[in-house]
Short mmCIF file of N, CA, C and O and ligand atoms in Angstrom, two decimals:
data_model
loop_
_atom_site.label_atom_id
_atom_site.label_comp_id
_atom_site.label_asym_id
_atom_site.label_seq_id
_atom_site.Cartn_x
_atom_site.Cartn_y
_atom_site.Cartn_z
N MET C 1019 11.45 83.24 -89.58
CA MET C 1019 12.81 83.48 -89.20
C MET C 1019 13.18 84.96 -89.19
O MET C 1019 12.74 85.69 -90.07
N ASN C 1020 13.77 85.34 -88.21
CA ASN C 1020 14.23 86.74 -88.13
C ASN C 1020 15.55 86.90 -88.73
O ASN C 1020 16.52 86.26 -88.27
N LYS C 1021 15.67 87.67 -89.79
CA LYS C 1021 16.95 87.91 -90.33
C LYS C 1021 17.23 89.34 -90.16
O LYS C 1021 16.53 90.22 -90.61
N ILE C 1022 18.26 89.62 -89.46
CA ILE C 1022 18.70 90.96 -89.12
C ILE C 1022 18.77 91.82 -90.38
O ILE C 1022 18.38 92.92 -90.44
N SER C 1023 19.25 91.14 -91.50
CA SER C 1023 19.46 91.98 -92.70
C SER C 1023 18.12 92.43 -93.31
O SER C 1023 18.15 93.37 -94.13
N GLU C 1024 17.07 91.84 -92.86
CA GLU C 1024 15.78 92.24 -93.47
C GLU C 1024 15.11 93.45 -92.73
O GLU C 1024 14.17 93.97 -93.20
N ILE C 1025 15.70 93.78 -91.65
CA ILE C 1025 15.16 94.98 -90.90
C ILE C 1025 15.45 96.18 -91.74
O ILE C 1025 16.64 96.41 -92.06
N PRO C 1026 14.43 96.91 -92.10
CA PRO C 1026 14.73 98.12 -92.92
C PRO C 1026 15.62 99.08 -92.19
O PRO C 1026 15.55 99.22 -90.97
N GLU C 1027 16.50 99.64 -92.91
CA GLU C 1027 17.45 100.56 -92.24
C GLU C 1027 16.74 101.82 -91.78
O GLU C 1027 15.80 102.34 -92.53
N GLN C 1028 17.05 102.18 -90.62
CA GLN C 1028 16.44 103.39 -90.06
C GLN C 1028 17.06 104.62 -90.74
O GLN C 1028 18.25 104.65 -91.06
N THR C 1029 16.17 105.56 -90.98
CA THR C 1029 16.76 106.78 -91.49
C THR C 1029 17.57 107.39 -90.37
O THR C 1029 17.09 107.63 -89.29
N PRO C 1030 18.88 107.67 -90.70
CA PRO C 1030 19.69 108.14 -89.58
C PRO C 1030 19.25 109.61 -89.26
O PRO C 1030 18.89 110.33 -90.11
N ILE C 1031 19.26 109.88 -87.97
CA ILE C 1031 18.96 111.26 -87.51
C ILE C 1031 20.16 112.11 -88.04
O ILE C 1031 21.26 111.75 -87.84
N ALA C 1032 19.73 113.27 -88.61
CA ALA C 1032 20.73 114.17 -89.15
C ALA C 1032 21.79 114.44 -88.13
O ALA C 1032 21.49 114.74 -86.95
N GLU C 1033 22.98 114.28 -88.57
CA GLU C 1033 24.11 114.47 -87.62
C GLU C 1033 24.17 115.99 -87.20
O GLU C 1033 24.03 116.85 -88.00
N LYS C 1034 24.45 116.15 -85.92
CA LYS C 1034 24.54 117.48 -85.44
C LYS C 1034 25.84 118.11 -86.01
O LYS C 1034 26.85 117.47 -85.98
N PRO C 1035 25.71 119.29 -86.52
CA PRO C 1035 26.95 119.94 -86.91
C PRO C 1035 27.87 120.20 -85.71
O PRO C 1035 27.34 120.38 -84.62
N THR C 1036 29.12 120.16 -85.91
CA THR C 1036 30.01 120.39 -84.75
C THR C 1036 29.78 121.79 -84.24
O THR C 1036 29.91 122.77 -85.02
N VAL C 1037 29.32 121.86 -83.05
CA VAL C 1037 28.98 123.12 -82.45
C VAL C 1037 30.26 123.83 -81.95
O VAL C 1037 31.00 123.23 -81.16
N GLU C 1038 30.43 125.03 -82.41
CA GLU C 1038 31.57 125.75 -81.96
C GLU C 1038 31.26 126.45 -80.63
O GLU C 1038 30.15 126.87 -80.42
N MET C 1039 32.27 126.52 -79.76
CA MET C 1039 32.03 127.21 -78.53
C MET C 1039 31.74 128.68 -78.79
O MET C 1039 32.53 129.35 -79.59
N PRO C 1040 30.70 129.23 -78.19
CA PRO C 1040 30.42 130.66 -78.47
C PRO C 1040 31.53 131.50 -77.86
O PRO C 1040 32.30 131.06 -76.96
N ALA C 1041 31.61 132.71 -78.38
CA ALA C 1041 32.71 133.59 -77.93
C ALA C 1041 32.66 133.90 -76.42
O ALA C 1041 33.68 134.03 -75.75
N ASP C 1042 31.43 133.95 -75.91
CA ASP C 1042 31.28 134.24 -74.50
C ASP C 1042 30.37 133.17 -73.91
O ASP C 1042 29.26 133.42 -73.61
N PRO C 1043 30.92 132.03 -73.72
CA PRO C 1043 30.13 130.86 -73.37
C PRO C 1043 29.59 130.95 -71.89
O PRO C 1043 30.09 131.71 -71.11
N TRP C 1044 28.60 130.17 -71.64
CA TRP C 1044 28.07 130.02 -70.32
C TRP C 1044 29.01 129.14 -69.54
O TRP C 1044 29.57 128.17 -69.98
N ARG C 1045 29.27 129.53 -68.29
CA ARG C 1045 30.16 128.77 -67.37
C ARG C 1045 29.42 128.57 -66.05
O ARG C 1045 28.52 129.34 -65.75
N CYS C 1046 29.87 127.55 -65.28
CA CYS C 1046 29.33 127.36 -63.99
C CYS C 1046 29.74 128.57 -63.11
O CYS C 1046 30.92 128.91 -63.07
N GLY C 1047 28.79 129.16 -62.42
CA GLY C 1047 29.11 130.29 -61.50
C GLY C 1047 29.88 129.83 -60.27
O GLY C 1047 30.58 130.67 -59.67
N ALA C 1048 29.86 128.59 -59.98
CA ALA C 1048 30.56 128.17 -58.76
C ALA C 1048 32.00 127.75 -59.07
O ALA C 1048 32.94 128.13 -58.30
N CYS C 1049 32.22 127.09 -60.19
CA CYS C 1049 33.54 126.54 -60.42
C CYS C 1049 34.09 126.99 -61.77
O CYS C 1049 35.32 126.81 -62.05
N GLY C 1050 33.33 127.66 -62.59
CA GLY C 1050 33.83 128.14 -63.92
C GLY C 1050 33.86 127.13 -64.97
O GLY C 1050 34.30 127.41 -66.09
N SER C 1051 33.36 125.91 -64.72
CA SER C 1051 33.44 124.83 -65.75
C SER C 1051 32.56 125.18 -66.94
O SER C 1051 31.49 125.85 -66.83
N LEU C 1052 33.03 124.69 -68.07
CA LEU C 1052 32.26 124.82 -69.34
C LEU C 1052 31.30 123.65 -69.45
O LEU C 1052 30.43 123.61 -70.32
N ARG C 1053 31.47 122.67 -68.61
CA ARG C 1053 30.64 121.45 -68.74
C ARG C 1053 29.32 121.66 -67.99
O ARG C 1053 29.03 121.04 -66.97
N VAL C 1054 28.55 122.60 -68.46
CA VAL C 1054 27.27 122.83 -67.87
C VAL C 1054 26.09 122.53 -68.85
O VAL C 1054 26.26 122.55 -70.09
N SER C 1055 25.03 122.18 -68.29
CA SER C 1055 23.77 121.86 -69.04
C SER C 1055 22.61 122.62 -68.49
O SER C 1055 22.60 123.04 -67.34
N CYS C 1056 21.60 122.79 -69.39
CA CYS C 1056 20.36 123.32 -68.89
C CYS C 1056 19.21 122.52 -69.45
O CYS C 1056 19.40 121.92 -70.56
N GLN C 1057 18.10 122.49 -68.77
CA GLN C 1057 16.98 121.78 -69.29
C GLN C 1057 16.11 122.63 -70.15
O GLN C 1057 15.91 123.77 -69.78
N VAL C 1058 15.80 122.13 -71.30
CA VAL C 1058 14.93 122.87 -72.22
C VAL C 1058 13.82 122.01 -72.62
O VAL C 1058 13.82 120.80 -72.65
N TRP C 1059 12.71 122.75 -72.95
CA TRP C 1059 11.59 122.05 -73.63
C TRP C 1059 11.80 122.21 -75.15
O TRP C 1059 11.97 123.34 -75.59
N VAL C 1060 11.68 121.12 -75.82
CA VAL C 1060 11.74 121.19 -77.33
C VAL C 1060 10.48 120.72 -77.90
O VAL C 1060 9.82 119.85 -77.36
N ASP C 1061 10.18 121.27 -79.01
CA ASP C 1061 8.98 120.83 -79.78
C ASP C 1061 9.29 119.41 -80.25
O ASP C 1061 10.28 119.11 -80.82
N SER C 1062 8.36 118.48 -79.86
CA SER C 1062 8.59 117.02 -80.21
C SER C 1062 8.81 116.75 -81.71
O SER C 1062 9.41 115.83 -82.01
N ASN C 1063 8.16 117.57 -82.47
CA ASN C 1063 8.23 117.33 -83.97
C ASN C 1063 9.50 117.99 -84.58
O ASN C 1063 10.14 117.43 -85.43
N THR C 1064 9.69 119.20 -84.22
CA THR C 1064 10.73 120.02 -84.93
C THR C 1064 12.05 120.10 -84.14
O THR C 1064 13.04 120.52 -84.63
N TYR C 1065 11.96 119.65 -82.88
CA TYR C 1065 13.10 119.84 -82.00
C TYR C 1065 13.52 121.25 -81.77
O TYR C 1065 14.61 121.60 -81.27
N GLU C 1066 12.63 122.20 -82.08
CA GLU C 1066 12.88 123.56 -81.87
C GLU C 1066 12.79 123.82 -80.40
O GLU C 1066 11.88 123.32 -79.74
N VAL C 1067 13.65 124.62 -79.91
CA VAL C 1067 13.62 124.93 -78.41
C VAL C 1067 12.48 125.81 -78.12
O VAL C 1067 12.28 126.90 -78.76
N GLN C 1068 11.63 125.33 -77.21
CA GLN C 1068 10.47 126.16 -76.86
C GLN C 1068 10.74 127.11 -75.68
O GLN C 1068 10.30 128.27 -75.68
N SER C 1069 11.41 126.66 -74.68
CA SER C 1069 11.75 127.49 -73.58
C SER C 1069 13.02 126.98 -72.89
O SER C 1069 13.31 125.76 -72.85
N MET C 1070 13.79 127.92 -72.37
CA MET C 1070 15.07 127.59 -71.70
C MET C 1070 14.87 127.62 -70.16
O MET C 1070 13.96 128.23 -69.68
N ALA C 1071 15.71 126.84 -69.55
CA ALA C 1071 15.68 126.80 -68.12
C ALA C 1071 15.99 128.21 -67.53
O ALA C 1071 16.87 128.86 -68.05
N GLU C 1072 15.29 128.54 -66.52
CA GLU C 1072 15.65 129.78 -65.83
C GLU C 1072 15.96 129.56 -64.34
O GLU C 1072 16.73 130.24 -63.76
N ASP C 1073 15.39 128.43 -63.79
CA ASP C 1073 15.66 128.21 -62.44
C ASP C 1073 16.99 127.46 -62.29
O ASP C 1073 17.36 126.69 -63.12
N LYS C 1074 17.65 127.70 -61.13
CA LYS C 1074 18.90 127.03 -60.84
C LYS C 1074 18.63 125.51 -60.84
O LYS C 1074 19.49 124.71 -61.21
N ASP C 1075 17.41 125.11 -60.44
CA ASP C 1075 17.12 123.64 -60.40
C ASP C 1075 17.24 122.99 -61.70
O ASP C 1075 17.32 121.83 -61.84
N ASP C 1076 17.05 123.77 -62.83
CA ASP C 1076 17.13 123.24 -64.15
C ASP C 1076 18.50 123.34 -64.79
O ASP C 1076 18.65 123.08 -65.92
N LEU C 1077 19.45 123.86 -64.00
CA LEU C 1077 20.78 124.07 -64.49
C LEU C 1077 21.72 123.10 -63.78
O LEU C 1077 21.52 122.76 -62.62
N TRP C 1078 22.64 122.61 -64.52
CA TRP C 1078 23.49 121.52 -63.95
C TRP C 1078 24.94 121.75 -64.35
O TRP C 1078 25.26 122.18 -65.45
N CYS C 1079 25.87 121.52 -63.43
CA CYS C 1079 27.31 121.51 -63.70
C CYS C 1079 27.89 120.10 -63.47
O CYS C 1079 27.77 119.55 -62.40
N ASP C 1080 28.50 119.59 -64.55
CA ASP C 1080 29.10 118.24 -64.48
C ASP C 1080 30.23 118.14 -63.49
O ASP C 1080 30.49 117.20 -62.83
N ASP C 1081 30.97 119.28 -63.38
CA ASP C 1081 32.21 119.26 -62.51
C ASP C 1081 31.81 119.39 -61.06
O ASP C 1081 32.38 118.76 -60.18
N CYS C 1082 30.81 120.19 -60.76
CA CYS C 1082 30.30 120.33 -59.33
C CYS C 1082 29.47 119.10 -59.04
O CYS C 1082 29.20 118.84 -57.89
N ALA C 1083 28.86 118.51 -60.05
CA ALA C 1083 27.84 117.45 -59.91
C ALA C 1083 26.77 118.06 -59.06
O ALA C 1083 26.22 117.38 -58.10
N GLU C 1084 26.39 119.22 -59.32
CA GLU C 1084 25.29 119.90 -58.56
C GLU C 1084 24.56 120.93 -59.46
O GLU C 1084 25.06 121.27 -60.48
N HIS C 1085 23.45 121.33 -58.91
CA HIS C 1085 22.71 122.39 -59.63
C HIS C 1085 23.44 123.74 -59.22
O HIS C 1085 23.54 123.96 -58.05
N THR C 1086 23.89 124.39 -60.20
CA THR C 1086 24.56 125.70 -59.90
C THR C 1086 24.09 126.81 -60.78
O THR C 1086 23.52 126.51 -61.88
N ARG C 1087 24.33 127.99 -60.43
CA ARG C 1087 24.03 129.09 -61.28
C ARG C 1087 24.96 129.09 -62.46
O ARG C 1087 26.10 128.53 -62.39
N GLN C 1088 24.60 129.71 -63.52
CA GLN C 1088 25.39 129.81 -64.73
C GLN C 1088 25.56 131.25 -65.09
O GLN C 1088 24.66 132.04 -65.05
N VAL C 1089 26.82 131.61 -65.44
CA VAL C 1089 27.06 133.01 -65.93
C VAL C 1089 27.85 133.00 -67.16
O VAL C 1089 28.54 132.04 -67.50
N ARG C 1090 27.76 134.05 -67.85
CA ARG C 1090 28.63 134.23 -69.06
C ARG C 1090 30.02 134.43 -68.68
O ARG C 1090 30.33 134.91 -67.56
N GLU C 1091 30.93 133.88 -69.50
CA GLU C 1091 32.32 133.87 -69.20
C GLU C 1091 32.77 135.33 -68.82
O GLU C 1091 33.56 135.55 -67.88
N SER C 1092 32.34 136.28 -69.62
CA SER C 1092 32.80 137.65 -69.41
C SER C 1092 32.39 138.17 -68.05
O SER C 1092 33.08 138.90 -67.40
N GLU C 1093 31.17 137.76 -67.64
CA GLU C 1093 30.70 138.11 -66.32
C GLU C 1093 31.49 137.48 -65.16
O GLU C 1093 31.76 138.11 -64.20
N LEU C 1094 31.81 136.23 -65.39
CA LEU C 1094 32.59 135.41 -64.40
C LEU C 1094 33.94 136.14 -64.23
O LEU C 1094 34.43 136.25 -63.19
N MET C 1095 34.54 136.58 -65.37
CA MET C 1095 35.85 137.16 -65.30
C MET C 1095 35.75 138.52 -64.53
O MET C 1095 36.52 138.78 -63.63
N SER C 1096 34.77 139.39 -64.96
CA SER C 1096 34.73 140.66 -64.40
C SER C 1096 34.20 140.70 -62.99
O SER C 1096 34.59 141.60 -62.18
N ASP C 1097 33.28 139.82 -62.66
CA ASP C 1097 32.68 139.86 -61.34
C ASP C 1097 33.36 138.96 -60.32
O ASP C 1097 33.26 139.22 -59.13
N THR C 1098 34.10 138.01 -60.74
CA THR C 1098 34.65 137.02 -59.80
C THR C 1098 36.16 136.82 -59.91
O THR C 1098 36.91 137.01 -58.95
N VAL C 1099 36.60 136.52 -61.13
CA VAL C 1099 37.92 136.06 -61.21
C VAL C 1099 38.93 137.24 -61.16
O VAL C 1099 39.94 137.20 -60.42
N GLU C 1100 38.62 138.36 -61.84
CA GLU C 1100 39.55 139.49 -61.79
C GLU C 1100 39.57 140.12 -60.34
O GLU C 1100 40.61 140.41 -59.86
N PRO C 1101 38.42 140.29 -59.75
CA PRO C 1101 38.39 140.78 -58.33
C PRO C 1101 39.23 139.88 -57.41
O PRO C 1101 39.87 140.33 -56.50
N TRP C 1102 39.09 138.55 -57.67
CA TRP C 1102 39.82 137.62 -56.81
C TRP C 1102 41.38 137.91 -56.96
O TRP C 1102 42.10 137.97 -55.96
N TRP C 1103 41.82 138.10 -58.23
CA TRP C 1103 43.24 138.37 -58.39
C TRP C 1103 43.63 139.71 -57.77
O TRP C 1103 44.67 139.83 -57.06
N ASN C 1104 42.79 140.68 -57.95
CA ASN C 1104 43.20 142.03 -57.46
C ASN C 1104 43.09 142.13 -55.97
O ASN C 1104 43.93 142.76 -55.31
N ASP C 1105 42.09 141.53 -55.36
CA ASP C 1105 41.85 141.74 -53.92
C ASP C 1105 41.93 140.52 -53.07
O ASP C 1105 42.07 140.62 -51.86
N GLY C 1106 41.76 139.34 -53.75
CA GLY C 1106 41.74 138.12 -52.94
C GLY C 1106 43.06 137.36 -52.84
O GLY C 1106 43.07 136.32 -52.18
N THR C 1107 44.06 137.87 -53.44
CA THR C 1107 45.36 137.13 -53.35
C THR C 1107 46.40 137.99 -52.55
O THR C 1107 46.40 139.17 -52.67
N THR C 1108 47.15 137.25 -51.76
CA THR C 1108 48.23 137.91 -50.97
C THR C 1108 49.49 137.87 -51.82
O THR C 1108 49.57 137.27 -52.85
N GLU C 1109 50.50 138.60 -51.28
CA GLU C 1109 51.79 138.57 -51.99
C GLU C 1109 52.34 137.19 -52.03
O GLU C 1109 52.89 136.78 -53.11
N GLU C 1110 52.10 136.39 -51.02
CA GLU C 1110 52.61 134.97 -51.01
C GLU C 1110 51.86 134.19 -52.08
O GLU C 1110 52.49 133.32 -52.80
N ASP C 1111 50.56 134.39 -52.14
CA ASP C 1111 49.80 133.65 -53.18
C ASP C 1111 50.35 133.99 -54.55
O ASP C 1111 50.54 133.09 -55.35
N ARG C 1112 50.59 135.23 -54.79
CA ARG C 1112 51.04 135.65 -56.15
C ARG C 1112 52.44 135.08 -56.42
O ARG C 1112 52.77 134.69 -57.56
N GLU C 1113 53.24 135.04 -55.36
CA GLU C 1113 54.57 134.43 -55.57
C GLU C 1113 54.50 132.98 -56.00
O GLU C 1113 55.16 132.54 -56.93
N ILE C 1114 53.54 132.24 -55.37
CA ILE C 1114 53.35 130.84 -55.70
C ILE C 1114 52.75 130.71 -57.10
O ILE C 1114 53.19 129.93 -57.96
N ILE C 1115 51.72 131.51 -57.32
CA ILE C 1115 51.02 131.38 -58.62
C ILE C 1115 51.89 131.77 -59.82
O ILE C 1115 51.97 131.06 -60.85
N THR C 1116 52.59 132.87 -59.68
CA THR C 1116 53.40 133.35 -60.82
C THR C 1116 54.79 132.71 -60.94
O THR C 1116 55.40 132.68 -61.98
N GLY C 1117 55.31 132.22 -59.74
CA GLY C 1117 56.64 131.67 -59.73
C GLY C 1117 57.71 132.76 -59.71
O GLY C 1117 58.93 132.48 -59.90
N LEU C 1118 57.27 133.99 -59.55
CA LEU C 1118 58.18 135.11 -59.49
C LEU C 1118 58.67 135.26 -58.04
O LEU C 1118 57.93 135.04 -57.13
N ASN C 1119 59.90 135.70 -57.90
CA ASN C 1119 60.52 135.81 -56.57
C ASN C 1119 60.57 137.29 -56.23
O ASN C 1119 61.29 138.05 -56.90
N PRO C 1120 59.79 137.77 -55.18
CA PRO C 1120 59.78 139.18 -54.87
C PRO C 1120 61.21 139.71 -54.51
O PRO C 1120 61.36 140.95 -54.65
N GLU C 1121 62.08 138.85 -54.08
CA GLU C 1121 63.38 139.33 -53.75
C GLU C 1121 64.18 139.80 -54.94
O GLU C 1121 65.19 140.50 -54.81
N ASN C 1122 63.75 139.38 -56.11
CA ASN C 1122 64.45 139.84 -57.34
C ASN C 1122 63.97 141.28 -57.78
O ASN C 1122 64.39 141.76 -58.78
N PHE C 1123 63.03 141.78 -57.02
CA PHE C 1123 62.44 143.07 -57.41
C PHE C 1123 62.80 144.15 -56.37
O PHE C 1123 63.03 143.82 -55.21
N SER C 1124 62.75 145.39 -56.81
CA SER C 1124 63.06 146.47 -55.93
C SER C 1124 62.06 146.60 -54.83
O SER C 1124 60.81 146.49 -55.13
N PRO C 1125 62.41 146.74 -53.56
CA PRO C 1125 61.40 146.82 -52.50
C PRO C 1125 60.78 148.18 -52.44
O PRO C 1125 59.88 148.45 -51.59
N LYS C 1126 61.21 149.10 -53.37
CA LYS C 1126 60.66 150.49 -53.33
C LYS C 1126 59.10 150.47 -53.47
O LYS C 1126 58.56 149.61 -54.13
N ASP C 1127 58.48 151.48 -52.93
CA ASP C 1127 57.06 151.72 -53.04
C ASP C 1127 56.26 150.42 -52.73
O ASP C 1127 55.40 150.04 -53.49
N ASP C 1128 56.61 149.83 -51.58
CA ASP C 1128 55.82 148.63 -51.18
C ASP C 1128 55.89 147.55 -52.28
O ASP C 1128 54.88 146.97 -52.63
N ARG C 1129 57.05 147.32 -52.84
CA ARG C 1129 57.28 146.29 -53.85
C ARG C 1129 56.42 146.53 -55.10
O ARG C 1129 55.85 145.57 -55.66
N LYS C 1130 56.28 147.68 -55.49
CA LYS C 1130 55.46 147.96 -56.68
C LYS C 1130 55.94 147.20 -57.93
O LYS C 1130 55.18 146.71 -58.69
N ALA C 1131 57.26 147.11 -58.08
CA ALA C 1131 57.88 146.43 -59.26
C ALA C 1131 57.34 144.91 -59.24
O ALA C 1131 57.07 144.45 -60.38
N PHE C 1132 57.38 144.38 -58.09
CA PHE C 1132 56.94 142.96 -58.01
C PHE C 1132 55.44 142.83 -58.37
O PHE C 1132 54.99 142.00 -59.10
N ARG C 1133 54.68 143.74 -57.78
CA ARG C 1133 53.22 143.73 -58.03
C ARG C 1133 52.93 143.98 -59.47
O ARG C 1133 52.07 143.29 -60.04
N ASP C 1134 53.64 144.90 -60.07
CA ASP C 1134 53.47 145.15 -61.50
C ASP C 1134 53.80 143.92 -62.34
O ASP C 1134 53.09 143.56 -63.29
N ALA C 1135 54.93 143.24 -62.01
CA ALA C 1135 55.32 142.10 -62.77
C ALA C 1135 54.30 141.00 -62.63
O ALA C 1135 54.03 140.27 -63.61
N CYS C 1136 53.70 140.80 -61.42
CA CYS C 1136 52.64 139.81 -61.27
C CYS C 1136 51.43 140.15 -62.13
O CYS C 1136 50.89 139.27 -62.77
N ASP C 1137 51.08 141.42 -62.16
CA ASP C 1137 49.91 141.80 -62.96
C ASP C 1137 50.20 141.59 -64.44
O ASP C 1137 49.32 141.21 -65.15
N MET C 1138 51.39 141.84 -64.83
CA MET C 1138 51.77 141.63 -66.22
C MET C 1138 51.69 140.14 -66.62
O MET C 1138 51.14 139.76 -67.64
N TRP C 1139 52.17 139.37 -65.61
CA TRP C 1139 52.08 137.90 -65.80
C TRP C 1139 50.61 137.47 -65.93
O TRP C 1139 50.23 136.72 -66.85
N TRP C 1140 49.82 137.98 -65.03
CA TRP C 1140 48.42 137.63 -65.00
C TRP C 1140 47.69 138.06 -66.27
O TRP C 1140 46.91 137.30 -66.85
N ASN C 1141 48.00 139.26 -66.69
CA ASN C 1141 47.39 139.74 -67.93
C ASN C 1141 47.70 138.95 -69.18
O ASN C 1141 47.00 139.02 -70.23
N GLY C 1142 48.77 138.23 -69.12
CA GLY C 1142 49.21 137.38 -70.21
C GLY C 1142 48.53 136.05 -70.23
O GLY C 1142 48.70 135.27 -71.20
N ARG C 1143 47.74 135.72 -69.22
CA ARG C 1143 47.03 134.43 -69.19
C ARG C 1143 45.74 134.51 -70.05
O ARG C 1143 45.21 135.63 -70.13
N THR C 1144 45.27 133.41 -70.52
CA THR C 1144 44.00 133.32 -71.19
C THR C 1144 42.92 133.26 -70.06
O THR C 1144 43.23 132.90 -68.91
N ASN C 1145 41.68 133.48 -70.44
CA ASN C 1145 40.58 133.30 -69.48
C ASN C 1145 40.57 131.90 -68.90
O ASN C 1145 40.32 131.77 -67.75
N ASP C 1146 40.76 130.94 -69.73
CA ASP C 1146 40.82 129.58 -69.25
C ASP C 1146 41.85 129.33 -68.15
O ASP C 1146 41.54 128.75 -67.14
N GLU C 1147 43.04 129.88 -68.37
CA GLU C 1147 44.09 129.67 -67.41
C GLU C 1147 43.74 130.51 -66.13
O GLU C 1147 43.95 129.96 -65.04
N LYS C 1148 43.23 131.69 -66.32
CA LYS C 1148 42.83 132.45 -65.11
C LYS C 1148 41.79 131.73 -64.28
O LYS C 1148 41.84 131.67 -63.08
N ILE C 1149 40.81 131.17 -64.96
CA ILE C 1149 39.73 130.49 -64.27
C ILE C 1149 40.27 129.25 -63.53
O ILE C 1149 39.90 128.98 -62.46
N ARG C 1150 41.21 128.57 -64.24
CA ARG C 1150 41.80 127.39 -63.58
C ARG C 1150 42.54 127.78 -62.29
O ARG C 1150 42.41 127.14 -61.23
N LEU C 1151 43.25 128.84 -62.40
CA LEU C 1151 44.06 129.29 -61.22
C LEU C 1151 43.10 129.73 -60.07
O LEU C 1151 43.29 129.37 -58.93
N TRP C 1152 42.13 130.50 -60.46
CA TRP C 1152 41.12 130.94 -59.47
C TRP C 1152 40.46 129.75 -58.77
O TRP C 1152 40.32 129.67 -57.55
N ARG C 1153 40.12 128.78 -59.61
CA ARG C 1153 39.44 127.66 -59.08
C ARG C 1153 40.37 126.83 -58.12
O ARG C 1153 39.95 126.35 -57.05
N GLN C 1154 41.60 126.63 -58.58
CA GLN C 1154 42.58 125.86 -57.71
C GLN C 1154 42.74 126.59 -56.45
O GLN C 1154 42.80 125.97 -55.34
N ALA C 1155 42.77 127.88 -56.43
CA ALA C 1155 43.04 128.66 -55.27
C ALA C 1155 41.88 128.76 -54.30
O ALA C 1155 42.04 128.84 -53.13
N THR C 1156 40.68 128.72 -54.87
CA THR C 1156 39.48 128.96 -54.08
C THR C 1156 38.67 127.70 -53.82
O THR C 1156 37.74 127.70 -53.00
N ALA C 1157 38.94 126.67 -54.56
CA ALA C 1157 38.10 125.39 -54.43
C ALA C 1157 38.37 124.84 -53.07
O ALA C 1157 39.50 124.83 -52.58
N PRO C 1158 37.35 124.30 -52.43
CA PRO C 1158 37.51 123.60 -51.15
C PRO C 1158 38.40 122.41 -51.37
O PRO C 1158 38.40 121.78 -52.48
N GLU C 1159 39.21 122.02 -50.42
CA GLU C 1159 40.12 120.92 -50.51
C GLU C 1159 39.34 119.66 -50.96
O GLU C 1159 38.24 119.36 -50.45
N GLU C 1160 39.93 118.90 -51.88
CA GLU C 1160 39.35 117.61 -52.24
C GLU C 1160 39.51 116.62 -51.14
O GLU C 1160 40.55 116.67 -50.45
N GLU C 1161 38.49 115.81 -50.96
CA GLU C 1161 38.69 114.84 -49.88
C GLU C 1161 39.31 113.62 -50.32
O GLU C 1161 39.32 113.23 -51.49
ZN1 ZN S 2519 30.62 123.85 -61.40
#
């Protein structure tokens, strides 16, 4: 007779400590998502990581559902997201993104006051918020 209660209890695998997000986490280079994975070889006995993925083929983004490049958050900000804000947005874009009305600002110096206010608004965002805005503005339309 098989009695479930007689099956010796398995030694539970040590629970993973809650991993904190690193200060400068890896993000998907295409969409900025934090939901990225990489393939690693681990030692079968010790679970020690032997080698990390280097090829794009071994990197995965859950949000893109594709193999994508991964970059450090700081790199994504300085190479992609900040340049997008500075050079990739028009005045209309900024009006929509910030909710500020350029008509409330002095038109002097090519609307410098409005542009400054937008930059101030932008600088008050967290990286997460900036990445979300960048992604919304640059992502291809969902089908
Ligand atoms: Zn992605």
